[in-house]
mmCIF file of C-alpha atoms in Angstrom:
data_model
loop_
_atom_site.group_PDB
_atom_site.id
_atom_site.type_symbol
_atom_site.label_atom_id
_atom_site.label_comp_id
_atom_site.label_asym_id
_atom_site.label_seq_id
_atom_site.Cartn_x
_atom_site.Cartn_y
_atom_site.Cartn_z
ATOM 1 C CA MET A 592 -36.719 11.243 -24.891
ATOM 2 C CA ASP A 593 -37.266 10.564 -21.157
ATOM 3 C CA GLY A 594 -34.173 10.539 -19.009
ATOM 4 C CA VAL A 595 -31.927 12.675 -21.322
ATOM 5 C CA ILE A 596 -30.185 15.716 -20.015
ATOM 6 C CA SER A 597 -29.417 18.533 -22.416
ATOM 7 C CA GLY A 598 -26.862 21.341 -22.014
ATOM 8 C CA ARG A 599 -23.993 21.861 -19.587
ATOM 9 C CA THR A 600 -24.380 21.415 -15.795
ATOM 10 C CA ILE A 601 -21.488 23.179 -13.948
ATOM 11 C CA LYS A 602 -20.916 21.646 -10.530
ATOM 12 C CA PRO A 603 -18.526 22.858 -7.717
ATOM 13 C CA PRO A 604 -14.960 22.215 -8.840
ATOM 14 C CA ARG A 605 -12.701 19.422 -7.631
ATOM 15 C CA VAL A 606 -9.237 20.913 -7.384
ATOM 16 C CA VAL A 607 -5.939 19.099 -6.761
ATOM 17 C CA LEU A 608 -3.215 21.591 -5.903
ATOM 18 C CA TYR A 609 0.377 20.438 -5.551
ATOM 19 C CA ALA A 610 3.684 22.144 -5.022
ATOM 20 C CA LYS A 611 7.025 21.927 -3.218
ATOM 21 C CA ASP A 612 7.296 22.607 0.522
ATOM 22 C CA GLY A 613 6.667 26.156 1.626
ATOM 23 C CA MET A 614 4.696 27.406 -1.389
ATOM 24 C CA GLY A 615 1.577 28.306 0.624
ATOM 25 C CA LYS A 616 -0.731 25.498 -0.431
ATOM 26 C CA THR A 617 -2.621 25.438 2.826
ATOM 27 C CA THR A 618 -2.918 29.320 2.832
ATOM 28 C CA TRP A 619 -4.260 29.114 -0.756
ATOM 29 C CA ALA A 620 -7.017 26.582 0.206
ATOM 30 C CA ALA A 621 -7.799 28.516 3.419
ATOM 31 C CA GLY A 622 -8.990 31.395 1.203
ATOM 32 C CA ALA A 623 -11.760 29.268 -0.290
ATOM 33 C CA ASP A 624 -15.475 29.662 0.541
ATOM 34 C CA ARG A 625 -16.090 28.566 4.122
ATOM 35 C CA PRO A 626 -13.447 25.772 4.254
ATOM 36 C CA ILE A 627 -13.355 22.891 6.621
ATOM 37 C CA PHE A 628 -9.981 21.028 6.682
ATOM 38 C CA LEU A 629 -9.389 17.306 6.998
ATOM 39 C CA PRO A 630 -5.750 17.470 8.179
ATOM 40 C CA THR A 631 -3.493 14.448 7.801
ATOM 41 C CA GLU A 632 -0.396 16.533 8.483
ATOM 42 C CA GLU A 633 0.311 19.554 10.651
ATOM 43 C CA GLY A 634 0.097 22.891 9.009
ATOM 44 C CA ALA A 635 -3.562 23.821 9.187
ATOM 45 C CA ASP A 636 -3.060 24.714 12.799
ATOM 46 C CA GLU A 637 -0.724 27.625 11.903
ATOM 47 C CA VAL A 638 -3.194 28.997 9.398
ATOM 48 C CA GLY A 639 -5.995 29.002 11.900
ATOM 49 C CA VAL A 640 -8.820 27.499 9.739
ATOM 50 C CA ASP A 641 -11.737 25.400 10.864
ATOM 51 C CA ARG A 642 -10.505 21.823 10.993
ATOM 52 C CA PHE A 643 -10.756 18.451 12.538
ATOM 53 C CA PRO A 644 -7.993 17.297 14.956
ATOM 54 C CA LEU A 645 -5.029 15.688 13.249
ATOM 55 C CA LEU A 646 -6.409 12.616 11.418
ATOM 56 C CA ASP A 647 -3.626 10.052 11.887
ATOM 57 C CA ASP A 648 -5.628 6.824 11.155
ATOM 58 C CA PHE A 649 -7.506 5.974 7.964
ATOM 59 C CA PRO A 650 -10.737 4.924 9.600
ATOM 60 C CA VAL A 651 -10.705 8.161 11.647
ATOM 61 C CA PHE A 652 -10.180 10.105 8.389
ATOM 62 C CA LEU A 653 -13.206 8.304 6.783
ATOM 63 C CA ALA A 654 -15.356 9.087 9.808
ATOM 64 C CA ALA A 655 -14.490 12.789 9.608
ATOM 65 C CA LEU A 656 -15.182 12.805 5.863
ATOM 66 C CA GLY A 657 -18.486 11.040 6.458
ATOM 67 C CA LYS A 658 -19.501 13.801 8.897
ATOM 68 C CA VAL A 659 -18.812 16.526 6.286
ATOM 69 C CA ALA A 660 -20.594 14.494 3.555
ATOM 70 C CA LYS A 661 -23.823 14.424 5.560
ATOM 71 C CA GLY A 662 -24.195 18.078 4.842
ATOM 72 C CA ASP A 663 -25.413 19.157 8.374
ATOM 73 C CA HIS A 664 -23.275 22.287 8.441
ATOM 74 C CA ASP A 665 -22.641 25.586 6.694
ATOM 75 C CA TYR A 666 -19.240 24.881 5.132
ATOM 76 C CA GLY A 667 -18.745 25.510 1.435
ATOM 77 C CA THR A 668 -15.424 23.771 0.770
ATOM 78 C CA VAL A 669 -13.846 20.631 2.005
ATOM 79 C CA VAL A 670 -9.997 20.497 1.968
ATOM 80 C CA VAL A 671 -7.842 17.322 2.285
ATOM 81 C CA ASP A 672 -4.402 18.381 3.550
ATOM 82 C CA SER A 673 -2.594 16.414 2.316
ATOM 83 C CA LEU A 674 -3.000 13.545 -0.179
ATOM 84 C CA ASP A 675 0.520 12.136 0.243
ATOM 85 C CA TRP A 676 0.167 11.976 4.036
ATOM 86 C CA LEU A 677 -3.213 10.383 3.586
ATOM 87 C CA GLU A 678 -1.549 7.763 1.355
ATOM 88 C CA ARG A 679 0.641 6.782 4.326
ATOM 89 C CA LEU A 680 -2.507 6.182 6.348
ATOM 90 C CA ILE A 681 -3.929 4.123 3.513
ATOM 91 C CA PHE A 682 -0.775 1.946 3.268
ATOM 92 C CA SER A 683 -0.779 1.352 7.013
ATOM 93 C CA ASP A 684 -4.456 0.401 6.913
ATOM 94 C CA VAL A 685 -3.927 -2.085 4.118
ATOM 95 C CA ALA A 686 -1.074 -3.625 6.006
ATOM 96 C CA LYS A 687 -3.187 -3.880 9.140
ATOM 97 C CA ASP A 688 -6.046 -5.511 7.096
ATOM 98 C CA LYS A 689 -3.656 -8.105 5.840
ATOM 99 C CA GLY A 690 -1.876 -8.728 9.091
ATOM 100 C CA VAL A 691 1.596 -7.633 7.895
ATOM 101 C CA SER A 692 3.886 -4.891 9.114
ATOM 102 C CA SER A 693 4.182 -3.120 5.692
ATOM 103 C CA ILE A 694 2.280 -2.921 2.449
ATOM 104 C CA GLU A 695 5.426 -4.120 0.746
ATOM 105 C CA ASP A 696 5.182 -7.475 2.586
ATOM 106 C CA ILE A 697 1.923 -8.356 0.725
ATOM 107 C CA GLY A 698 3.967 -9.248 -2.416
ATOM 108 C CA TYR A 699 3.426 -8.905 -6.177
ATOM 109 C CA GLY A 700 2.312 -5.335 -5.836
ATOM 110 C CA LYS A 701 -1.117 -6.499 -4.660
ATOM 111 C CA GLY A 702 -0.889 -4.160 -1.668
ATOM 112 C CA TYR A 703 -1.138 -1.153 -3.899
ATOM 113 C CA LEU A 704 -4.248 -2.598 -5.633
ATOM 114 C CA PHE A 705 -5.832 -2.823 -2.190
ATOM 115 C CA ALA A 706 -4.802 0.777 -1.602
ATOM 116 C CA LEU A 707 -6.664 1.852 -4.735
ATOM 117 C CA ASP A 708 -9.872 0.435 -3.249
ATOM 118 C CA LYS A 709 -9.420 2.627 -0.243
ATOM 119 C CA TRP A 710 -8.633 5.694 -2.486
ATOM 120 C CA ARG A 711 -12.005 5.033 -4.218
ATOM 121 C CA ARG A 712 -13.695 5.295 -0.818
ATOM 122 C CA VAL A 713 -12.048 8.601 -0.299
ATOM 123 C CA ILE A 714 -13.158 9.863 -3.743
ATOM 124 C CA ALA A 715 -16.668 8.619 -3.204
ATOM 125 C CA GLY A 716 -16.818 10.561 0.108
ATOM 126 C CA LEU A 717 -15.529 13.770 -1.510
ATOM 127 C CA ASP A 718 -17.982 13.369 -4.316
ATOM 128 C CA LEU A 719 -20.758 13.102 -1.672
ATOM 129 C CA CYS A 720 -19.493 16.422 -0.263
ATOM 130 C CA ARG A 721 -19.670 17.861 -3.731
ATOM 131 C CA GLY A 722 -23.201 16.576 -4.133
ATOM 132 C CA GLN A 723 -24.101 18.567 -1.046
ATOM 133 C CA GLY A 724 -22.928 21.717 -2.808
ATOM 134 C CA MET A 725 -19.273 21.906 -1.676
ATOM 135 C CA ALA A 726 -16.208 22.655 -3.640
ATOM 136 C CA VAL A 727 -13.399 20.104 -3.086
ATOM 137 C CA ILE A 728 -9.654 20.937 -2.662
ATOM 138 C CA ALA A 729 -7.081 18.262 -2.211
ATOM 139 C CA ILE A 730 -3.497 19.378 -1.403
ATOM 140 C CA ALA A 731 -0.354 17.390 -2.235
ATOM 141 C CA HIS A 732 3.362 17.795 -2.327
ATOM 142 C CA ALA A 733 5.367 17.652 -5.574
ATOM 143 C CA GLN A 734 8.194 15.370 -6.599
ATOM 144 C CA ILE A 735 10.415 15.018 -9.622
ATOM 145 C CA LYS A 736 9.694 11.685 -11.339
ATOM 146 C CA ARG A 737 10.773 10.023 -14.541
ATOM 147 C CA PHE A 738 8.024 10.203 -17.142
ATOM 148 C CA ASP A 739 8.053 7.424 -19.734
ATOM 149 C CA SER A 740 6.452 8.905 -22.858
ATOM 150 C CA PRO A 741 5.585 6.570 -25.720
ATOM 151 C CA GLU A 742 6.408 9.401 -28.200
ATOM 152 C CA VAL A 743 9.858 10.721 -27.061
ATOM 153 C CA GLU A 744 12.684 9.655 -24.732
ATOM 154 C CA PRO A 745 11.927 9.493 -21.029
ATOM 155 C CA TYR A 746 12.322 12.722 -19.142
ATOM 156 C CA ASP A 747 11.922 14.110 -15.622
ATOM 157 C CA ARG A 748 8.871 16.240 -14.605
ATOM 158 C CA TYR A 749 7.131 17.465 -11.556
ATOM 159 C CA MET A 750 4.223 15.270 -10.492
ATOM 160 C CA LEU A 751 2.074 14.388 -7.489
ATOM 161 C CA LYS A 752 3.999 12.765 -4.654
ATOM 162 C CA LEU A 753 1.865 9.641 -4.801
ATOM 163 C CA LYS A 754 2.142 6.098 -6.045
ATOM 164 C CA ASP A 755 1.672 6.251 -9.803
ATOM 165 C CA SER A 756 -1.595 4.286 -9.706
ATOM 166 C CA ALA A 757 -3.081 6.619 -7.057
ATOM 167 C CA GLY A 758 -1.824 9.673 -8.836
ATOM 168 C CA ALA A 759 -3.482 8.592 -12.067
ATOM 169 C CA LEU A 760 -6.733 7.840 -10.323
ATOM 170 C CA LEU A 761 -6.869 11.262 -8.667
ATOM 171 C CA ARG A 762 -5.790 13.073 -11.758
ATOM 172 C CA GLU A 763 -8.571 11.487 -13.736
ATOM 173 C CA TRP A 764 -11.146 12.353 -11.010
ATOM 174 C CA ALA A 765 -10.151 15.972 -10.544
ATOM 175 C CA ASP A 766 -11.527 18.843 -12.640
ATOM 176 C CA VAL A 767 -8.352 20.859 -12.021
ATOM 177 C CA VAL A 768 -4.806 19.789 -11.269
ATOM 178 C CA GLY A 769 -2.644 22.816 -10.602
ATOM 179 C CA TYR A 770 1.121 22.975 -10.032
ATOM 180 C CA ALA A 771 2.260 25.983 -8.017
ATOM 181 C CA THR A 772 5.821 27.155 -8.451
ATOM 182 C CA ASN A 773 8.161 30.111 -8.400
ATOM 183 C CA ASP A 774 8.925 31.591 -11.784
ATOM 184 C CA VAL A 775 12.500 31.148 -12.794
ATOM 185 C CA SER A 776 14.589 32.758 -15.560
ATOM 186 C CA VAL A 777 17.713 31.225 -16.927
ATOM 187 C CA LYS A 778 20.811 33.376 -17.610
ATOM 188 C CA LYS A 779 24.136 32.449 -18.911
ATOM 189 C CA ALA A 780 27.191 33.382 -16.721
ATOM 190 C CA ASP A 781 30.764 33.713 -17.864
ATOM 191 C CA VAL A 782 33.010 31.418 -15.849
ATOM 192 C CA GLY A 783 36.188 32.158 -17.673
ATOM 193 C CA PHE A 784 38.212 30.459 -20.360
ATOM 194 C CA ASN A 785 35.494 31.203 -22.948
ATOM 195 C CA ALA A 786 33.058 29.031 -21.012
ATOM 196 C CA THR A 787 29.564 29.830 -19.761
ATOM 197 C CA VAL A 788 27.073 28.101 -17.453
ATOM 198 C CA ALA A 789 23.361 28.480 -17.249
ATOM 199 C CA ARG A 790 22.017 29.607 -13.916
ATOM 200 C CA GLY A 791 18.476 30.014 -12.668
ATOM 201 C CA HIS A 792 17.273 33.219 -11.092
ATOM 202 C CA SER A 793 13.954 33.840 -9.316
ATOM 203 C CA THR A 794 11.829 36.504 -10.914
ATOM 204 C CA GLY A 795 9.985 37.090 -7.678
ATOM 205 C CA ARG A 796 6.803 35.892 -9.235
ATOM 206 C CA ARG A 797 4.781 32.861 -8.400
ATOM 207 C CA SER A 798 2.519 30.960 -10.782
ATOM 208 C CA LEU A 799 -0.188 28.304 -10.713
ATOM 209 C CA ARG A 800 0.243 26.193 -13.849
ATOM 210 C CA LEU A 801 -2.996 24.818 -15.137
ATOM 211 C CA VAL A 802 -2.153 23.190 -18.500
ATOM 212 C CA GLU A 803 0.225 20.212 -18.850
ATOM 213 C CA ARG A 804 3.730 20.802 -20.071
ATOM 214 C CA PRO A 805 6.753 18.528 -20.270
ATOM 215 C CA ALA A 806 8.206 19.974 -17.005
ATOM 216 C CA TYR A 807 5.075 19.362 -14.937
ATOM 217 C CA ASP A 808 1.680 17.649 -14.833
ATOM 218 C CA ALA A 809 -1.444 19.816 -14.853
ATOM 219 C CA LYS A 810 -4.965 19.901 -16.330
ATOM 220 C CA ASN A 811 -8.290 21.730 -16.217
ATOM 221 C CA ARG A 812 -11.708 21.105 -17.748
ATOM 222 C CA TYR A 813 -12.751 24.817 -17.819
ATOM 223 C CA GLY A 814 -10.572 26.361 -20.468
ATOM 224 C CA LEU A 815 -8.525 28.219 -17.917
ATOM 225 C CA PRO A 816 -5.291 29.897 -18.911
ATOM 226 C CA ASP A 817 -1.932 28.083 -19.065
ATOM 227 C CA SER A 818 -0.990 29.755 -15.771
ATOM 228 C CA ILE A 819 -2.363 32.457 -13.414
ATOM 229 C CA PRO A 820 -0.607 34.262 -10.510
ATOM 230 C CA PHE A 821 -0.169 32.416 -7.219
ATOM 231 C CA PRO A 822 0.212 35.215 -4.690
ATOM 232 C CA LYS A 823 1.063 34.603 -1.051
ATOM 233 C CA GLU A 824 -2.336 36.071 -0.115
ATOM 234 C CA GLY A 825 -5.618 35.980 -2.104
ATOM 235 C CA GLY A 826 -4.557 33.147 -4.398
ATOM 236 C CA TRP A 827 -8.002 31.444 -4.283
ATOM 237 C CA GLN A 828 -9.626 34.717 -5.385
ATOM 238 C CA VAL A 829 -7.287 34.908 -8.331
ATOM 239 C CA PHE A 830 -8.313 31.363 -9.315
ATOM 240 C CA CYS A 831 -12.026 32.256 -8.959
ATOM 241 C CA GLN A 832 -11.561 35.294 -11.173
ATOM 242 C CA ALA A 833 -9.982 33.105 -13.850
ATOM 243 C CA PHE A 834 -12.752 30.575 -13.494
ATOM 244 C CA GLU A 835 -15.443 33.260 -13.781
ATOM 245 C CA LYS A 836 -13.847 34.594 -16.974
ATOM 246 C CA ALA A 837 -13.621 31.150 -18.492
ATOM 247 C CA GLU A 838 -17.100 30.092 -17.578
ATOM 248 C CA SER A 839 -18.886 33.189 -18.894
ATOM 249 C CA LYS A 840 -19.183 35.207 -15.642
ATOM 250 C CA THR A 841 -20.340 32.217 -13.650
ATOM 251 C CA SER A 842 -18.528 32.427 -10.256
ATOM 252 C CA VAL A 843 -17.374 29.455 -8.130
ATOM 253 C CA LYS A 844 -19.451 30.910 -5.170
ATOM 254 C CA GLN A 845 -22.492 31.096 -7.328
ATOM 255 C CA ILE A 846 -22.073 27.426 -8.370
ATOM 256 C CA VAL A 847 -21.558 26.323 -4.890
ATOM 257 C CA ASP A 848 -24.585 28.374 -3.621
ATOM 258 C CA ASN A 849 -26.776 26.935 -6.351
ATOM 259 C CA ALA A 850 -25.654 23.346 -5.603
ATOM 260 C CA GLU A 851 -26.233 23.843 -1.876
ATOM 261 C CA ASP A 852 -29.727 25.068 -2.581
ATOM 262 C CA SER A 853 -30.404 22.075 -4.854
ATOM 263 C CA ALA A 854 -29.020 19.664 -2.231
ATOM 264 C CA GLU A 855 -31.167 21.211 0.548
ATOM 265 C CA ALA A 856 -34.265 21.031 -1.629
ATOM 266 C CA GLN A 857 -33.520 17.334 -2.252
ATOM 267 C CA ARG A 858 -33.156 16.685 1.554
ATOM 268 C CA GLU A 859 -36.417 18.544 2.251
ATOM 269 C CA GLU A 860 -38.215 16.549 -0.509
ATOM 270 C CA ALA A 861 -36.876 13.279 0.876
ATOM 271 C CA SER A 862 -37.842 14.152 4.464
ATOM 272 C CA ASN A 863 -41.363 15.095 3.447
ATOM 273 C CA GLY A 864 -41.855 12.112 1.236
#
């Protein structure tokens, strides 16, 4: 039948990486293939990657994203650093649009609905970058939030440091949501009088969690392991090795290169037509 596509088509991954402060999120993303950073907070300067100047206004951010999405460059990965600081710019832009001092002044939670429209513009721009053959990495901070499960009593877990509606939208969009953390073991200590307390001890190891658990949110669409190492250096390469193993020897770089070739062919066809 005309118009039907058969079989799998593997496109460059869209990765959301979140963690507490100081885990090396920016360093991890800097190890990706030819990255260009869209910084909404300071941090990329210290790593020394290619980047735009600090993007401290939402229209300025969209303009920078638009430049990358045009594809007139040799970068292989676009990095948003970070989502939660970008959300602040979105909130300020919504308030400016409505002529109020704060998004909270709009009332009835409508301001956050307007913010979702701006998030969709961000997602559309990142997908345009992906269509040009680029991998996408979006960095965020972690926060502990109450999770209301319909199956059990509510409990706390690590989640993206975003408004719930925005976090849900980005989680649904991403191919991978990874939570990076220090591995901790719990040991009981004797405090006297036949009493013990449980104390956490660092194992010295760091992990990137890729499958959801009660303690944290995570996901992946590639059949990746529950967790992989998150070293201080070379973390992106560890992720790529896990991806290649899960995708039957297909590497992230190969996917990006193939997508770039396809996008270039389409641009040439359009210019010749």
